[in-house]
PDB file of C-alpha atoms in Angstrom:
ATOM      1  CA  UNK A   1    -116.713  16.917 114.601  1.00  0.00           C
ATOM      2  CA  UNK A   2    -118.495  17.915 117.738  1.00  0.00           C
ATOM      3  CA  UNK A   3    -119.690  20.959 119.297  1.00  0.00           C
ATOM      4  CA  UNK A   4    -117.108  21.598 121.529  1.00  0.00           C
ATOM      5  CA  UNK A   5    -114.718  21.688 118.055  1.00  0.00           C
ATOM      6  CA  UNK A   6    -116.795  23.954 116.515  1.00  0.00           C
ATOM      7  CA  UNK A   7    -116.449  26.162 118.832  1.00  0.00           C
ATOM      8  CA  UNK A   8    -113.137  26.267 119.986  1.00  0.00           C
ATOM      9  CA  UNK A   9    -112.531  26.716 115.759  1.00  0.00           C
ATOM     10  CA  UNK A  10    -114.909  29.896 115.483  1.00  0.00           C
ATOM     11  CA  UNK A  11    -113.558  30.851 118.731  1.00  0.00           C
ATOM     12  CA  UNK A  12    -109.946  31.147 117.467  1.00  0.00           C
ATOM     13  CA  UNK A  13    -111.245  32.301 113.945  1.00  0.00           C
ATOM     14  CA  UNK A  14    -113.116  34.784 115.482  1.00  0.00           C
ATOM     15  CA  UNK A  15    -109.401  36.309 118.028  1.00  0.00           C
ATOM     16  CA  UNK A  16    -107.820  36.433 114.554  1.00  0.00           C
ATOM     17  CA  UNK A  17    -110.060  38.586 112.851  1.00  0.00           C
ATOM     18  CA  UNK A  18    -110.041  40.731 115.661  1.00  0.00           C
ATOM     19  CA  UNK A  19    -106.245  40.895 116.034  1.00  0.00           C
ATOM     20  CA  UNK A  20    -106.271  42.065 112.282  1.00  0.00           C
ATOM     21  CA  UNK A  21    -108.521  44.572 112.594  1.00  0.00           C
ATOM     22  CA  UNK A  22    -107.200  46.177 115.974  1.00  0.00           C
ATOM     23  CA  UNK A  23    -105.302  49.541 115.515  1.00  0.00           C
ATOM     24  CA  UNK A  24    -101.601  49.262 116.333  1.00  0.00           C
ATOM     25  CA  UNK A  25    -101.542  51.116 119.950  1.00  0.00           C
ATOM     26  CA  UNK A  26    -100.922  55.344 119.808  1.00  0.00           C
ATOM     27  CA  UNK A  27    -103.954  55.106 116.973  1.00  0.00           C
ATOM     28  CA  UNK A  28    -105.482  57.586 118.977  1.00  0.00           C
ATOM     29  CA  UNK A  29    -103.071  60.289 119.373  1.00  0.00           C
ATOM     30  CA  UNK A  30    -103.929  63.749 118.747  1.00  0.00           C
ATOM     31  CA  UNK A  31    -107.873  63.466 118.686  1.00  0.00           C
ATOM     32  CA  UNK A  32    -107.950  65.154 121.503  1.00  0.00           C
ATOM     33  CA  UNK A  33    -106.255  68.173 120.080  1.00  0.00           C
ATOM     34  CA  UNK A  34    -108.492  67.852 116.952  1.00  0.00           C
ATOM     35  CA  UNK A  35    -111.650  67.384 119.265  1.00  0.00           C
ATOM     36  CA  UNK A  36    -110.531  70.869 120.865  1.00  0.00           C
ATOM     37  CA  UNK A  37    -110.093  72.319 117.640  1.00  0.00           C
ATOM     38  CA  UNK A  38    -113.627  72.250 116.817  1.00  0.00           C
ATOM     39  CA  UNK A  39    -115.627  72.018 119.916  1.00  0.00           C
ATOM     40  CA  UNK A  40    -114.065  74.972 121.286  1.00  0.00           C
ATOM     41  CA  UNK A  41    -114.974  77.685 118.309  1.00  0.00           C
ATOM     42  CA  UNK A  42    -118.266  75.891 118.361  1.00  0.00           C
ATOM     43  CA  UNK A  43    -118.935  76.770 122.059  1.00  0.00           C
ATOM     44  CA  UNK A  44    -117.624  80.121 121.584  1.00  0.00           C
ATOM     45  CA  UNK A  45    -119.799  80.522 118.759  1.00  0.00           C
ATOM     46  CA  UNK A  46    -122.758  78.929 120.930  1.00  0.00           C
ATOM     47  CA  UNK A  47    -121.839  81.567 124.038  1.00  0.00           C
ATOM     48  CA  UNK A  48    -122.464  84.826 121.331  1.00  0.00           C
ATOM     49  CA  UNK A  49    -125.557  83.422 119.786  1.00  0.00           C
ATOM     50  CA  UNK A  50    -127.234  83.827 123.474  1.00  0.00           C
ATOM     51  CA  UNK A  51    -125.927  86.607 124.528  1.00  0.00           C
ATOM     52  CA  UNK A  52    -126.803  88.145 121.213  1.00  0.00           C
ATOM     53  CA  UNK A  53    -130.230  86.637 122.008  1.00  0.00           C
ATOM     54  CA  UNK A  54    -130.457  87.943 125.780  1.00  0.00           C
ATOM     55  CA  UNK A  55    -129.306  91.764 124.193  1.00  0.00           C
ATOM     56  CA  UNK A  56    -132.040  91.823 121.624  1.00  0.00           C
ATOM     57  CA  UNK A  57    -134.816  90.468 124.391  1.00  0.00           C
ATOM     58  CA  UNK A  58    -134.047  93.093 126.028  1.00  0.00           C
ATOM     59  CA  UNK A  59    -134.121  95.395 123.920  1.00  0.00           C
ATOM     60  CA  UNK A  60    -137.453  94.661 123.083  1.00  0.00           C
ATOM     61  CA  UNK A  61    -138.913  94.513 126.416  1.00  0.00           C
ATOM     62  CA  UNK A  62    -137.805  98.135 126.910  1.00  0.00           C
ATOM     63  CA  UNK A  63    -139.128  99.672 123.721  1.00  0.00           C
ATOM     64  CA  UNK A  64    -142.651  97.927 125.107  1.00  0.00           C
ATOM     65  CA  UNK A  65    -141.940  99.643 128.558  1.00  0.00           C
ATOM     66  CA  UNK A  66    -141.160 102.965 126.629  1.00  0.00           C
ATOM     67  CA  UNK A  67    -144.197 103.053 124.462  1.00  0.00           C
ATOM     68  CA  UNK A  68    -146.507 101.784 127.653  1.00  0.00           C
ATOM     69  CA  UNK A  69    -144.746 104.967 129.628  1.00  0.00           C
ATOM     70  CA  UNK A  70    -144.907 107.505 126.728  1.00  0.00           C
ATOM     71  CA  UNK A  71    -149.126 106.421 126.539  1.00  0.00           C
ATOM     72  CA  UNK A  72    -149.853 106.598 130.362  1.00  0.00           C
ATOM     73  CA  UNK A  73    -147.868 110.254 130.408  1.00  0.00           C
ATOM     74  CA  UNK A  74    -150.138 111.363 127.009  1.00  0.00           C
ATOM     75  CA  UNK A  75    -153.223 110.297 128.991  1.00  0.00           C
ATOM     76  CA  UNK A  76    -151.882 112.329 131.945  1.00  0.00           C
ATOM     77  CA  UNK A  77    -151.456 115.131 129.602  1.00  0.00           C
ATOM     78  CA  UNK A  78    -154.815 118.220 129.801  1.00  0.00           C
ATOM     79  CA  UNK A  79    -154.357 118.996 126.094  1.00  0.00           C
ATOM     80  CA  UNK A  80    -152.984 117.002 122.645  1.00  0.00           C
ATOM     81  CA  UNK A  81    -149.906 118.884 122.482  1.00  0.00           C
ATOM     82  CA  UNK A  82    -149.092 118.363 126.190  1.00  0.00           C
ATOM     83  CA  UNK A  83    -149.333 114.798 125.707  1.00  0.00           C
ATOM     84  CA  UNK A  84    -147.857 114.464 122.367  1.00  0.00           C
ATOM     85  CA  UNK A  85    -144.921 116.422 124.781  1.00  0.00           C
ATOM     86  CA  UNK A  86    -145.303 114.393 127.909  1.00  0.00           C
ATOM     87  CA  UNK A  87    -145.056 110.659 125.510  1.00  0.00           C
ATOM     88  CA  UNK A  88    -142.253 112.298 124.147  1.00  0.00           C
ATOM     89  CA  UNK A  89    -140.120 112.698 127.129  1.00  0.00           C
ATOM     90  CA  UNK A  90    -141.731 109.480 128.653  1.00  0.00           C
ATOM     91  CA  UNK A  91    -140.699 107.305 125.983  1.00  0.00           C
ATOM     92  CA  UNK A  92    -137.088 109.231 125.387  1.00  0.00           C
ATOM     93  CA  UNK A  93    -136.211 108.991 128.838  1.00  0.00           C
ATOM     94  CA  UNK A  94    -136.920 104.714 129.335  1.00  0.00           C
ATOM     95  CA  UNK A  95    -134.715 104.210 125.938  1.00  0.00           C
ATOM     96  CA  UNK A  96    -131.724 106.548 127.248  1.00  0.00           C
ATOM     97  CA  UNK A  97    -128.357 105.844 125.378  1.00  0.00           C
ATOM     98  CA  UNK A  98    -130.290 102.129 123.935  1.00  0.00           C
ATOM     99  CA  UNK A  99    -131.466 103.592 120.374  1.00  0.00           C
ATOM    100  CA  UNK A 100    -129.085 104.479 117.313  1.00  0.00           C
ATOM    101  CA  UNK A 101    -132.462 105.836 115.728  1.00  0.00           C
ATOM    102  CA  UNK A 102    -135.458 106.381 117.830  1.00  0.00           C
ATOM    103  CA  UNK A 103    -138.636 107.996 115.987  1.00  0.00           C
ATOM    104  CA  UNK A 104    -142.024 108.090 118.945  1.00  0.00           C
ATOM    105  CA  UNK A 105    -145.461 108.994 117.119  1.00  0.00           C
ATOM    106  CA  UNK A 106    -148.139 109.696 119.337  1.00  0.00           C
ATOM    107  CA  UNK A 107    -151.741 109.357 118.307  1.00  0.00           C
ATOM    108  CA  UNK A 108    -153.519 112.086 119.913  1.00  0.00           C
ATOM    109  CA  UNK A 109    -157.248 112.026 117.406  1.00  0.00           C
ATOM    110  CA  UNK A 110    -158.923 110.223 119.764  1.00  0.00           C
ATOM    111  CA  UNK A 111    -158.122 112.641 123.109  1.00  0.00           C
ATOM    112  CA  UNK A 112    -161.206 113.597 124.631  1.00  0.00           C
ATOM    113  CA  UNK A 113    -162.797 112.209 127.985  1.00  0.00           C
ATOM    114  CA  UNK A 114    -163.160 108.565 127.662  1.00  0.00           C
ATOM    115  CA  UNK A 115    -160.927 108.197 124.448  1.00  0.00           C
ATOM    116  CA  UNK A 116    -157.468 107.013 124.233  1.00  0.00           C
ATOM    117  CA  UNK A 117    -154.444 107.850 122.724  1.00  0.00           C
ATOM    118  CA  UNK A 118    -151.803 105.630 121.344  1.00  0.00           C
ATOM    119  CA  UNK A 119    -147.943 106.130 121.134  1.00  0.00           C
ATOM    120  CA  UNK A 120    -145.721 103.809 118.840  1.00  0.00           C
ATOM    121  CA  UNK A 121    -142.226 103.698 119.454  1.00  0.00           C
ATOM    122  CA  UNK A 122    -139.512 102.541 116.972  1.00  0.00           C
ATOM    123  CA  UNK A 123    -136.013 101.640 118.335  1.00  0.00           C
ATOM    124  CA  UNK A 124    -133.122 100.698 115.950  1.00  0.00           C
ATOM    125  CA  UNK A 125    -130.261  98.923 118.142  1.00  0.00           C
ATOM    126  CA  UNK A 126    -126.699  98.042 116.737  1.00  0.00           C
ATOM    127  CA  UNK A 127    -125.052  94.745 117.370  1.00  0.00           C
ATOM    128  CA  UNK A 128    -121.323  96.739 116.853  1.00  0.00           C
ATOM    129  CA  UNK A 129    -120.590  96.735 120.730  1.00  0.00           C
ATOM    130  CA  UNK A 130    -122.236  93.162 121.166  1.00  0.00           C
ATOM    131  CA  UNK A 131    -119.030  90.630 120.537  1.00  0.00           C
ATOM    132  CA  UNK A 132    -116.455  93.153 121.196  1.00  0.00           C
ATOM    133  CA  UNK A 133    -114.930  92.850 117.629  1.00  0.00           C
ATOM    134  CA  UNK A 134    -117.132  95.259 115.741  1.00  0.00           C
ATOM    135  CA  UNK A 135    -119.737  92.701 113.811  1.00  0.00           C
ATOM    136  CA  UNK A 136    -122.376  95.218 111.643  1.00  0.00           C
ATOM    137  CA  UNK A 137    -125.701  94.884 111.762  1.00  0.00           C
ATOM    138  CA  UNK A 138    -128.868  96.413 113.110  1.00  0.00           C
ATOM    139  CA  UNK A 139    -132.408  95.330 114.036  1.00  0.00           C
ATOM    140  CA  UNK A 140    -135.371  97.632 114.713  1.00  0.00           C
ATOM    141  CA  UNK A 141    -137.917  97.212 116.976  1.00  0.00           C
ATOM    142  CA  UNK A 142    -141.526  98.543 117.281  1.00  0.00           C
ATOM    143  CA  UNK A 143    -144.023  98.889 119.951  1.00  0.00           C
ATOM    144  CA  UNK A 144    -147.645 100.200 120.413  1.00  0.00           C
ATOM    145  CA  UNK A 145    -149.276 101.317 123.391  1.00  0.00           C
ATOM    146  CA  UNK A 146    -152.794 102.619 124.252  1.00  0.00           C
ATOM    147  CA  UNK A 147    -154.061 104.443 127.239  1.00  0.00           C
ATOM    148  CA  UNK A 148    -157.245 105.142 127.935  1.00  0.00           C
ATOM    149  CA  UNK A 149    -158.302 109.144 128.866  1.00  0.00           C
ATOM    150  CA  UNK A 150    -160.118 109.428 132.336  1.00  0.00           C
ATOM    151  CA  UNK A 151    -163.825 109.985 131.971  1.00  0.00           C
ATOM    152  CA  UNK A 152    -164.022 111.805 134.758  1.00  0.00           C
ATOM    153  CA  UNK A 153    -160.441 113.885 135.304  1.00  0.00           C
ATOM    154  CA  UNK A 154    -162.243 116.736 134.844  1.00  0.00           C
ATOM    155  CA  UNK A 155    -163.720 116.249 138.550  1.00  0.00           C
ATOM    156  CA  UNK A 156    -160.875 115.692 140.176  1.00  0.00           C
ATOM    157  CA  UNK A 157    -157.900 118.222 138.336  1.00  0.00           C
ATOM    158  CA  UNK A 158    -160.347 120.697 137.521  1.00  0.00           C
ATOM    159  CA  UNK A 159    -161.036 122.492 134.222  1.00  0.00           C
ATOM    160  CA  UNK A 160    -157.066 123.670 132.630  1.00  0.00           C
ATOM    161  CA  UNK A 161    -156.867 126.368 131.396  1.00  0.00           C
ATOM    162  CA  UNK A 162    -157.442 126.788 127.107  1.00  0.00           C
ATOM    163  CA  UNK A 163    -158.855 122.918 127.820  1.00  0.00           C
ATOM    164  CA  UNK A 164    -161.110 121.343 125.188  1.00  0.00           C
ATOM    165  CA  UNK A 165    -164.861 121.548 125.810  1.00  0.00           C
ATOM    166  CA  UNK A 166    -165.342 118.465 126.674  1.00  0.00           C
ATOM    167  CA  UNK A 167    -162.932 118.956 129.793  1.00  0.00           C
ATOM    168  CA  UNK A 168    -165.139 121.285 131.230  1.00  0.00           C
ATOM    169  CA  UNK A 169    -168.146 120.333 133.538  1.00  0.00           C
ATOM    170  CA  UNK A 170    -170.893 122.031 130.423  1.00  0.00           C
ATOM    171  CA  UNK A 171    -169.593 118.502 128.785  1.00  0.00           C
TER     172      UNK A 171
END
C-alpha cells in the first residue's frame, strides 16, 4: 500500500467516527434557558453582596468621622464635663438616623493643657432595610479618636470661669 492509501483510509475512518459521535441537530435546545436559570440568581446574588459591601464601608467611614468630630469638640470644650457634652452631641449628630445602638465614651483623664482626650464610638447598623426583603443581621462598628488639648488656649480664650488651674495663666 502507499501513502496516499493510507491516508485516504484514516481519512474516511477518521469522517466515520466523527459522524457517530455528532449530536443529532436540536442537541442544544434549551441550554440557553438553563444557562439563564443559574447565571441570573448568581448575578443577582453578586449585585447584593456589593452593595451590602458599599453599605457597611460606609458605615464605617462615618463612625471614624463621628468619633474624629466628637474628639476635636471635647478638645474645644473649657472643662471635662463640657467636653464629655460637646463629643456627645458631636458624635450623635454625624451618626443621625445610621445607628440601631449607639453608645460614645469619652476619655476625659487626661484634659489639662497639652493632654488629650479620646472619644470611642460604637455603632450597631442593621442589614433589615439593605435587600428590601427583610434579611436579619447586624454588625457593630467601633472607632477611636484622640485630640490633643491646646497648650496655650488659655492665651487666646481667656481663663473660663470655675476652669481647672492649669487653665489659668498662675499655670
Amino acid at each position: 500500500m502507499t501513502a496516499v492509501a493510507l491516508t485516504a483510509r484514516a481519512a474516511r475512518r477518521l469522517r466515520r467516527v466523527a459522524a457517530a459521535g455528532r449530536r443529532p441537530r436540536g442537541g442544544d435546545r434549551g441550554t440557553v434557558a438553563v444557562e439563564l436559570a443559574i447565571g441570573v440568581p448568581m448575578l443577582v446574588l453578586v449585585v447584593l453582596i456589593a452593595a451590602a459591601a458599599f453599605v457597611m464601608g460606609r458605615a464605617n467611614l462615618d463612625v471614624n468621622a463621628a468619633a474624629a468630630a466628637g474628639a476635636r469638640a471635647a478638645s474645644l470644650a473649657r472643662t471635662p464635663p463640657a467636653a464629655t457634652s460637646a463629643a456627645t452631641s458631636a458624635a450623635t449628630a454625624n451618626l443621625a438616623d445610621r445607628c440601631v445602638s449607639l453608645t460614645i465614651d469619652v476619655h476625659t483623664g487626661g484634659f489639662h493643657r497639652g493632654g488629650q482626650v479620646r472619644v470611642t464610638v460604637a455603632c450597631t447598623v442593621t442589614t433589615r432595610g439593605l435587600t428590601g426583603i427583610g434579611l436579619p443581621g447586624a454588625t457593630t462598628f467601633e472607632a477611636t479618636a484622640t485630640s490633643p488639648i491646646d497648650v496655650f488656649r488659655h492665651i487666646s480664650l481667656g481663663p473660663a470661669v470655675g476652669a481647672h488651674p492649669e487653665d489659668t495663666d498662675d499655670a
